[in-house]
Amino acid sequence: MKKFAVIGLGRFGKKLAVALSMSEAEVIAIDIKRDEIDSIRDQVSHAVRLDSTDEQALISQGVDKADVAVVGIGQRRGGFEAAILTVVNLKNMGVKNIYARAINLVSGQVFKAVGATEVVYPEIEAAQRWAYKLIAPQVTDKIDFAPGYSLARISAGDSFHGKTLVELQLRKKFNVNLIAIKRGKFAADEKEGKIINVPMPKTMIYREDILMVAGSDINLAKLPQD
């Protein structure tokens, strides 16, 4: 079982700590405010009120033994300085995986400079996800595997119905690759939910089939929406 330390229990930190705990991970939730600790005490393994700029206080709670530490301290009213010192403490303690929440690219660069292994930008990432969702509603889900490139799931629309891969020409027209197909309820003579792992040129696509496609985010957004 992995051990996580989540430091700073604002909206991001609290939701993350609870989600990790629900996945049966050991979670130490830390905040300097008593009311934040009281609100999460029954939802995580340990909830401790302490000042994370105090290295010895962190060690006393076993944070130095954590597999992953996430610094989610709010960065207003002195919070940024506290977050920096916390990252430095975690680095000095030998925590190998340190994630720091940043509100902008400049603060993210500072966190990387003082020892954070990864920087998380919840507000920026959420805005980007929503922008993409509004631009490309046909893409119901996607996994980013390189900057600007994703594996996405789309539902085949009417323009795909009854056409083979040769007829659709997804690679030629949209520069995306079809990886797999999950049959929907309109598939002829095939059970709904059947998985086709290696689609062939003459494989037929039907309305509401789920298609797993890979390509650049720009090209994925150009796939038909109907």
PDB file of C-alpha atoms in Angstrom:
ATOM      1  CA  MET A   1       0.000   0.000   0.000  1.00  0.00           C
ATOM      2  CA  LYS A   2       1.389   3.376  -1.022  1.00  0.00           C
ATOM      3  CA  LYS A   3       1.645   6.116   1.547  1.00  0.00           C
ATOM      4  CA  PHE A   4       0.612   9.623   0.513  1.00  0.00           C
ATOM      5  CA  ALA A   5       0.999  12.924   2.319  1.00  0.00           C
ATOM      6  CA  VAL A   6      -1.392  15.660   1.204  1.00  0.00           C
ATOM      7  CA  ILE A   7      -0.357  19.022   2.608  1.00  0.00           C
ATOM      8  CA  GLY A   8      -2.844  21.876   2.349  1.00  0.00           C
ATOM      9  CA  LEU A   9      -6.530  21.015   2.519  1.00  0.00           C
ATOM     10  CA  GLY A  10      -8.198  23.581   0.311  1.00  0.00           C
ATOM     11  CA  ARG A  11     -10.646  22.376  -2.327  1.00  0.00           C
ATOM     12  CA  PHE A  12      -7.937  20.654  -4.368  1.00  0.00           C
ATOM     13  CA  GLY A  13      -6.088  19.058  -1.457  1.00  0.00           C
ATOM     14  CA  LYS A  14      -9.206  17.858   0.338  1.00  0.00           C
ATOM     15  CA  LYS A  15     -10.756  16.241  -2.729  1.00  0.00           C
ATOM     16  CA  LEU A  16      -7.446  14.611  -3.617  1.00  0.00           C
ATOM     17  CA  ALA A  17      -6.911  13.249  -0.092  1.00  0.00           C
ATOM     18  CA  VAL A  18     -10.421  11.763   0.042  1.00  0.00           C
ATOM     19  CA  ALA A  19     -10.114  10.267  -3.456  1.00  0.00           C
ATOM     20  CA  LEU A  20      -6.796   8.619  -2.583  1.00  0.00           C
ATOM     21  CA  SER A  21      -8.244   7.295   0.650  1.00  0.00           C
ATOM     22  CA  MET A  22     -11.245   5.838  -1.196  1.00  0.00           C
ATOM     23  CA  SER A  23      -8.732   3.949  -3.333  1.00  0.00           C
ATOM     24  CA  GLU A  24      -7.518   2.296  -0.105  1.00  0.00           C
ATOM     25  CA  ALA A  25      -4.246   4.208   0.014  1.00  0.00           C
ATOM     26  CA  GLU A  26      -2.742   5.333   3.311  1.00  0.00           C
ATOM     27  CA  VAL A  27      -3.185   9.091   3.460  1.00  0.00           C
ATOM     28  CA  ILE A  28      -1.773  11.639   5.890  1.00  0.00           C
ATOM     29  CA  ALA A  29      -3.793  14.843   5.491  1.00  0.00           C
ATOM     30  CA  ILE A  30      -2.044  17.949   6.831  1.00  0.00           C
ATOM     31  CA  ASP A  31      -3.158  21.525   7.293  1.00  0.00           C
ATOM     32  CA  ILE A  32      -2.372  24.361   9.673  1.00  0.00           C
ATOM     33  CA  LYS A  33      -6.084  25.079  10.230  1.00  0.00           C
ATOM     34  CA  ARG A  34      -7.941  23.026  12.814  1.00  0.00           C
ATOM     35  CA  ASP A  35     -11.329  23.288  11.083  1.00  0.00           C
ATOM     36  CA  GLU A  36      -9.893  21.812   7.871  1.00  0.00           C
ATOM     37  CA  ILE A  37      -8.463  18.881   9.823  1.00  0.00           C
ATOM     38  CA  ASP A  38     -11.734  18.303  11.674  1.00  0.00           C
ATOM     39  CA  SER A  39     -13.678  18.265   8.393  1.00  0.00           C
ATOM     40  CA  ILE A  40     -11.617  15.422   6.926  1.00  0.00           C
ATOM     41  CA  ARG A  41     -10.571  13.443   9.998  1.00  0.00           C
ATOM     42  CA  ASP A  42     -13.028  10.586   9.429  1.00  0.00           C
ATOM     43  CA  GLN A  43     -12.268  10.246   5.727  1.00  0.00           C
ATOM     44  CA  VAL A  44      -8.514   9.571   5.705  1.00  0.00           C
ATOM     45  CA  SER A  45      -6.006   7.398   7.562  1.00  0.00           C
ATOM     46  CA  HIS A  46      -4.506  10.301   9.528  1.00  0.00           C
ATOM     47  CA  ALA A  47      -5.378  13.980   9.743  1.00  0.00           C
ATOM     48  CA  VAL A  48      -2.848  16.186  11.492  1.00  0.00           C
ATOM     49  CA  ARG A  49      -2.745  19.899  12.274  1.00  0.00           C
ATOM     50  CA  LEU A  50       0.786  21.214  11.912  1.00  0.00           C
ATOM     51  CA  ASP A  51       2.948  23.843  10.255  1.00  0.00           C
ATOM     52  CA  SER A  52       4.508  22.176   7.207  1.00  0.00           C
ATOM     53  CA  THR A  53       7.333  24.743   7.137  1.00  0.00           C
ATOM     54  CA  ASP A  54       8.605  22.963  10.264  1.00  0.00           C
ATOM     55  CA  GLU A  55      10.657  20.014   9.002  1.00  0.00           C
ATOM     56  CA  GLN A  56      10.776  18.278  12.384  1.00  0.00           C
ATOM     57  CA  ALA A  57       7.007  18.456  12.692  1.00  0.00           C
ATOM     58  CA  LEU A  58       6.671  16.671   9.353  1.00  0.00           C
ATOM     59  CA  ILE A  59       9.191  14.006  10.354  1.00  0.00           C
ATOM     60  CA  SER A  60       7.358  13.430  13.631  1.00  0.00           C
ATOM     61  CA  GLN A  61       4.286  12.377  11.633  1.00  0.00           C
ATOM     62  CA  GLY A  62       6.218  10.068   9.331  1.00  0.00           C
ATOM     63  CA  VAL A  63       5.946  12.274   6.252  1.00  0.00           C
ATOM     64  CA  ASP A  64       9.569  11.455   5.429  1.00  0.00           C
ATOM     65  CA  LYS A  65       8.406   7.855   4.863  1.00  0.00           C
ATOM     66  CA  ALA A  66       5.749   8.866   2.323  1.00  0.00           C
ATOM     67  CA  ASP A  67       6.000   7.468  -1.197  1.00  0.00           C
ATOM     68  CA  VAL A  68       4.370  10.597  -2.580  1.00  0.00           C
ATOM     69  CA  ALA A  69       3.811  14.050  -1.109  1.00  0.00           C
ATOM     70  CA  VAL A  70       1.422  16.573  -2.628  1.00  0.00           C
ATOM     71  CA  VAL A  71       1.716  20.236  -1.680  1.00  0.00           C
ATOM     72  CA  GLY A  72      -1.625  21.901  -2.268  1.00  0.00           C
ATOM     73  CA  ILE A  73      -1.211  24.930  -0.025  1.00  0.00           C
ATOM     74  CA  GLY A  74      -3.146  28.004  -1.167  1.00  0.00           C
ATOM     75  CA  GLN A  75      -0.778  30.603  -2.586  1.00  0.00           C
ATOM     76  CA  ARG A  76      -2.324  33.816  -1.354  1.00  0.00           C
ATOM     77  CA  ARG A  77      -1.604  35.705   1.871  1.00  0.00           C
ATOM     78  CA  GLY A  78       1.796  34.154   2.411  1.00  0.00           C
ATOM     79  CA  GLY A  79       0.792  30.705   1.228  1.00  0.00           C
ATOM     80  CA  PHE A  80       3.220  30.711  -1.677  1.00  0.00           C
ATOM     81  CA  GLU A  81       6.217  31.137   0.632  1.00  0.00           C
ATOM     82  CA  ALA A  82       4.884  28.374   2.894  1.00  0.00           C
ATOM     83  CA  ALA A  83       4.435  26.080  -0.104  1.00  0.00           C
ATOM     84  CA  ILE A  84       8.010  26.729  -1.256  1.00  0.00           C
ATOM     85  CA  LEU A  85       9.433  25.994   2.191  1.00  0.00           C
ATOM     86  CA  THR A  86       7.333  22.841   2.392  1.00  0.00           C
ATOM     87  CA  VAL A  87       8.718  21.583  -0.926  1.00  0.00           C
ATOM     88  CA  VAL A  88      12.247  22.324   0.296  1.00  0.00           C
ATOM     89  CA  ASN A  89      11.581  20.421   3.524  1.00  0.00           C
ATOM     90  CA  LEU A  90      10.208  17.420   1.655  1.00  0.00           C
ATOM     91  CA  LYS A  91      13.233  17.414  -0.631  1.00  0.00           C
ATOM     92  CA  ASN A  92      15.610  17.601   2.343  1.00  0.00           C
ATOM     93  CA  MET A  93      13.746  14.749   4.037  1.00  0.00           C
ATOM     94  CA  GLY A  94      14.319  12.489   1.045  1.00  0.00           C
ATOM     95  CA  VAL A  95      10.762  12.222  -0.259  1.00  0.00           C
ATOM     96  CA  LYS A  96      11.271  11.061  -3.831  1.00  0.00           C
ATOM     97  CA  ASN A  97       7.986  12.093  -5.424  1.00  0.00           C
ATOM     98  CA  ILE A  98       6.893  15.645  -4.662  1.00  0.00           C
ATOM     99  CA  TYR A  99       3.927  17.145  -6.478  1.00  0.00           C
ATOM    100  CA  ALA A 100       3.220  20.863  -6.054  1.00  0.00           C
ATOM    101  CA  ARG A 101       0.016  22.662  -6.982  1.00  0.00           C
ATOM    102  CA  ALA A 102       0.727  25.892  -8.853  1.00  0.00           C
ATOM    103  CA  ILE A 103      -1.657  28.646  -9.886  1.00  0.00           C
ATOM    104  CA  ASN A 104       0.452  29.808 -12.826  1.00  0.00           C
ATOM    105  CA  LEU A 105       3.523  28.876 -14.868  1.00  0.00           C
ATOM    106  CA  VAL A 106       5.850  31.198 -12.947  1.00  0.00           C
ATOM    107  CA  SER A 107       5.061  29.635  -9.568  1.00  0.00           C
ATOM    108  CA  GLY A 108       5.403  26.223 -11.201  1.00  0.00           C
ATOM    109  CA  GLN A 109       8.919  27.075 -12.339  1.00  0.00           C
ATOM    110  CA  VAL A 110       9.803  28.113  -8.789  1.00  0.00           C
ATOM    111  CA  PHE A 111       8.523  24.826  -7.388  1.00  0.00           C
ATOM    112  CA  LYS A 112      10.567  22.857  -9.905  1.00  0.00           C
ATOM    113  CA  ALA A 113      13.648  24.909  -9.039  1.00  0.00           C
ATOM    114  CA  VAL A 114      13.391  24.130  -5.312  1.00  0.00           C
ATOM    115  CA  GLY A 115      12.823  20.399  -5.722  1.00  0.00           C
ATOM    116  CA  ALA A 116       9.300  19.489  -6.880  1.00  0.00           C
ATOM    117  CA  THR A 117       9.397  16.466  -9.182  1.00  0.00           C
ATOM    118  CA  GLU A 118       6.062  17.353 -10.784  1.00  0.00           C
ATOM    119  CA  VAL A 119       3.903  20.473 -10.909  1.00  0.00           C
ATOM    120  CA  VAL A 120       0.120  20.335 -11.073  1.00  0.00           C
ATOM    121  CA  TYR A 121      -1.916  23.173 -12.584  1.00  0.00           C
ATOM    122  CA  PRO A 122      -5.548  22.343 -11.672  1.00  0.00           C
ATOM    123  CA  GLU A 123      -7.075  25.623 -12.812  1.00  0.00           C
ATOM    124  CA  ILE A 124      -5.169  25.718 -16.103  1.00  0.00           C
ATOM    125  CA  GLU A 125      -5.794  22.040 -16.828  1.00  0.00           C
ATOM    126  CA  ALA A 126      -9.497  22.315 -15.987  1.00  0.00           C
ATOM    127  CA  ALA A 127      -9.869  25.312 -18.295  1.00  0.00           C
ATOM    128  CA  GLN A 128      -8.089  23.465 -21.095  1.00  0.00           C
ATOM    129  CA  ARG A 129     -10.287  20.366 -20.621  1.00  0.00           C
ATOM    130  CA  TRP A 130     -13.440  22.473 -20.748  1.00  0.00           C
ATOM    131  CA  ALA A 131     -12.262  24.392 -23.774  1.00  0.00           C
ATOM    132  CA  TYR A 132     -11.577  21.125 -25.593  1.00  0.00           C
ATOM    133  CA  LYS A 133     -14.903  19.668 -24.463  1.00  0.00           C
ATOM    134  CA  LEU A 134     -16.748  22.682 -25.882  1.00  0.00           C
ATOM    135  CA  ILE A 135     -14.782  22.638 -29.139  1.00  0.00           C
ATOM    136  CA  ALA A 136     -14.947  18.844 -29.622  1.00  0.00           C
ATOM    137  CA  PRO A 137     -18.068  17.458 -27.870  1.00  0.00           C
ATOM    138  CA  GLN A 138     -17.813  14.284 -29.959  1.00  0.00           C
ATOM    139  CA  VAL A 139     -14.727  13.308 -27.930  1.00  0.00           C
ATOM    140  CA  THR A 140     -16.250  11.851 -24.776  1.00  0.00           C
ATOM    141  CA  ASP A 141     -12.961  10.983 -23.083  1.00  0.00           C
ATOM    142  CA  LYS A 142      -9.257  11.187 -23.799  1.00  0.00           C
ATOM    143  CA  ILE A 143      -5.923  10.189 -22.326  1.00  0.00           C
ATOM    144  CA  ASP A 144      -2.965  12.480 -22.940  1.00  0.00           C
ATOM    145  CA  PHE A 145       0.183  10.488 -23.728  1.00  0.00           C
ATOM    146  CA  ALA A 146       2.373  13.315 -25.076  1.00  0.00           C
ATOM    147  CA  PRO A 147       1.972  17.084 -25.268  1.00  0.00           C
ATOM    148  CA  GLY A 148      -0.762  17.725 -27.798  1.00  0.00           C
ATOM    149  CA  TYR A 149      -1.414  14.031 -28.531  1.00  0.00           C
ATOM    150  CA  SER A 150      -4.112  11.807 -27.059  1.00  0.00           C
ATOM    151  CA  LEU A 151      -5.913   8.504 -27.150  1.00  0.00           C
ATOM    152  CA  ALA A 152      -9.590   9.434 -27.369  1.00  0.00           C
ATOM    153  CA  ARG A 153     -12.969   7.743 -27.235  1.00  0.00           C
ATOM    154  CA  ILE A 154     -15.666   8.930 -29.617  1.00  0.00           C
ATOM    155  CA  SER A 155     -19.163   7.736 -30.397  1.00  0.00           C
ATOM    156  CA  ALA A 156     -19.717   7.094 -34.089  1.00  0.00           C
ATOM    157  CA  GLY A 157     -22.373   9.399 -35.535  1.00  0.00           C
ATOM    158  CA  ASP A 158     -24.694   9.151 -38.492  1.00  0.00           C
ATOM    159  CA  SER A 159     -21.943  10.117 -40.938  1.00  0.00           C
ATOM    160  CA  PHE A 160     -20.044   6.934 -39.934  1.00  0.00           C
ATOM    161  CA  HIS A 161     -23.020   4.562 -40.053  1.00  0.00           C
ATOM    162  CA  GLY A 162     -22.772   1.663 -42.496  1.00  0.00           C
ATOM    163  CA  LYS A 163     -19.352   2.633 -43.828  1.00  0.00           C
ATOM    164  CA  THR A 164     -16.149   0.615 -43.877  1.00  0.00           C
ATOM    165  CA  LEU A 165     -12.795   1.936 -42.728  1.00  0.00           C
ATOM    166  CA  VAL A 166     -11.745   2.148 -46.368  1.00  0.00           C
ATOM    167  CA  GLU A 167     -14.710   4.412 -47.077  1.00  0.00           C
ATOM    168  CA  LEU A 168     -14.180   6.551 -43.996  1.00  0.00           C
ATOM    169  CA  GLN A 169     -10.465   7.131 -44.681  1.00  0.00           C
ATOM    170  CA  LEU A 170      -9.855   8.362 -41.133  1.00  0.00           C
ATOM    171  CA  ARG A 171      -6.083   8.443 -41.499  1.00  0.00           C
ATOM    172  CA  LYS A 172      -6.133  10.197 -44.882  1.00  0.00           C
ATOM    173  CA  LYS A 173      -8.886  12.724 -44.096  1.00  0.00           C
ATOM    174  CA  PHE A 174      -8.222  13.459 -40.420  1.00  0.00           C
ATOM    175  CA  ASN A 175      -4.716  12.063 -39.774  1.00  0.00           C
ATOM    176  CA  VAL A 176      -5.920   9.903 -36.869  1.00  0.00           C
ATOM    177  CA  ASN A 177      -5.526   6.175 -36.297  1.00  0.00           C
ATOM    178  CA  LEU A 178      -8.351   3.832 -35.277  1.00  0.00           C
ATOM    179  CA  ILE A 179      -7.104   1.518 -32.514  1.00  0.00           C
ATOM    180  CA  ALA A 180     -10.178  -0.467 -31.499  1.00  0.00           C
ATOM    181  CA  ILE A 181     -13.971  -0.626 -31.764  1.00  0.00           C
ATOM    182  CA  LYS A 182     -16.612  -1.446 -29.175  1.00  0.00           C
ATOM    183  CA  ARG A 183     -19.867  -2.391 -30.849  1.00  0.00           C
ATOM    184  CA  GLY A 184     -22.983  -0.390 -30.048  1.00  0.00           C
ATOM    185  CA  LYS A 185     -26.634  -1.385 -30.258  1.00  0.00           C
ATOM    186  CA  PHE A 186     -26.921  -0.762 -34.013  1.00  0.00           C
ATOM    187  CA  ALA A 187     -24.201  -3.232 -35.051  1.00  0.00           C
ATOM    188  CA  ALA A 188     -25.599  -5.728 -37.543  1.00  0.00           C
ATOM    189  CA  ASP A 189     -25.383  -9.392 -36.499  1.00  0.00           C
ATOM    190  CA  GLU A 190     -22.855  -8.588 -33.769  1.00  0.00           C
ATOM    191  CA  LYS A 191     -23.374  -8.528 -30.022  1.00  0.00           C
ATOM    192  CA  GLU A 192     -23.461  -5.120 -28.363  1.00  0.00           C
ATOM    193  CA  GLY A 193     -20.253  -4.603 -26.402  1.00  0.00           C
ATOM    194  CA  LYS A 194     -18.114  -6.812 -28.647  1.00  0.00           C
ATOM    195  CA  ILE A 195     -14.532  -5.549 -28.870  1.00  0.00           C
ATOM    196  CA  ILE A 196     -12.671  -5.488 -32.175  1.00  0.00           C
ATOM    197  CA  ASN A 197      -9.010  -5.069 -31.274  1.00  0.00           C
ATOM    198  CA  VAL A 198      -7.658  -5.079 -34.823  1.00  0.00           C
ATOM    199  CA  PRO A 199     -10.052  -3.258 -37.169  1.00  0.00           C
ATOM    200  CA  MET A 200      -9.530  -4.265 -40.795  1.00  0.00           C
ATOM    201  CA  PRO A 201     -10.044  -2.143 -43.923  1.00  0.00           C
ATOM    202  CA  LYS A 202     -13.422  -3.760 -44.619  1.00  0.00           C
ATOM    203  CA  THR A 203     -14.621  -3.535 -41.006  1.00  0.00           C
ATOM    204  CA  MET A 204     -17.984  -1.765 -40.920  1.00  0.00           C
ATOM    205  CA  ILE A 205     -18.768   1.074 -38.499  1.00  0.00           C
ATOM    206  CA  TYR A 206     -22.266   1.597 -37.123  1.00  0.00           C
ATOM    207  CA  ARG A 207     -23.991   4.468 -35.341  1.00  0.00           C
ATOM    208  CA  GLU A 208     -23.097   4.578 -31.609  1.00  0.00           C
ATOM    209  CA  ASP A 209     -20.112   2.259 -31.944  1.00  0.00           C
ATOM    210  CA  ILE A 210     -17.387   3.430 -29.568  1.00  0.00           C
ATOM    211  CA  LEU A 211     -14.176   4.153 -31.427  1.00  0.00           C
ATOM    212  CA  MET A 212     -10.760   4.404 -29.788  1.00  0.00           C
ATOM    213  CA  VAL A 213      -8.668   6.736 -31.909  1.00  0.00           C
ATOM    214  CA  ALA A 214      -5.210   8.232 -31.523  1.00  0.00           C
ATOM    215  CA  GLY A 215      -3.827  11.453 -32.906  1.00  0.00           C
ATOM    216  CA  SER A 216      -3.116  15.089 -32.228  1.00  0.00           C
ATOM    217  CA  ASP A 217      -5.706  17.002 -30.213  1.00  0.00           C
ATOM    218  CA  ILE A 218      -6.148  19.370 -33.161  1.00  0.00           C
ATOM    219  CA  ASN A 219      -6.963  16.538 -35.563  1.00  0.00           C
ATOM    220  CA  LEU A 220      -9.200  14.714 -33.070  1.00  0.00           C
ATOM    221  CA  ALA A 221     -11.282  17.875 -32.718  1.00  0.00           C
ATOM    222  CA  LYS A 222     -11.904  17.838 -36.488  1.00  0.00           C
ATOM    223  CA  LEU A 223     -13.671  14.450 -36.445  1.00  0.00           C
ATOM    224  CA  PRO A 224     -17.378  14.661 -37.425  1.00  0.00           C
ATOM    225  CA  GLN A 225     -19.778  15.493 -34.613  1.00  0.00           C
ATOM    226  CA  ASP A 226     -22.887  13.889 -36.148  1.00  0.00           C
TER     227      ASP A 226
END
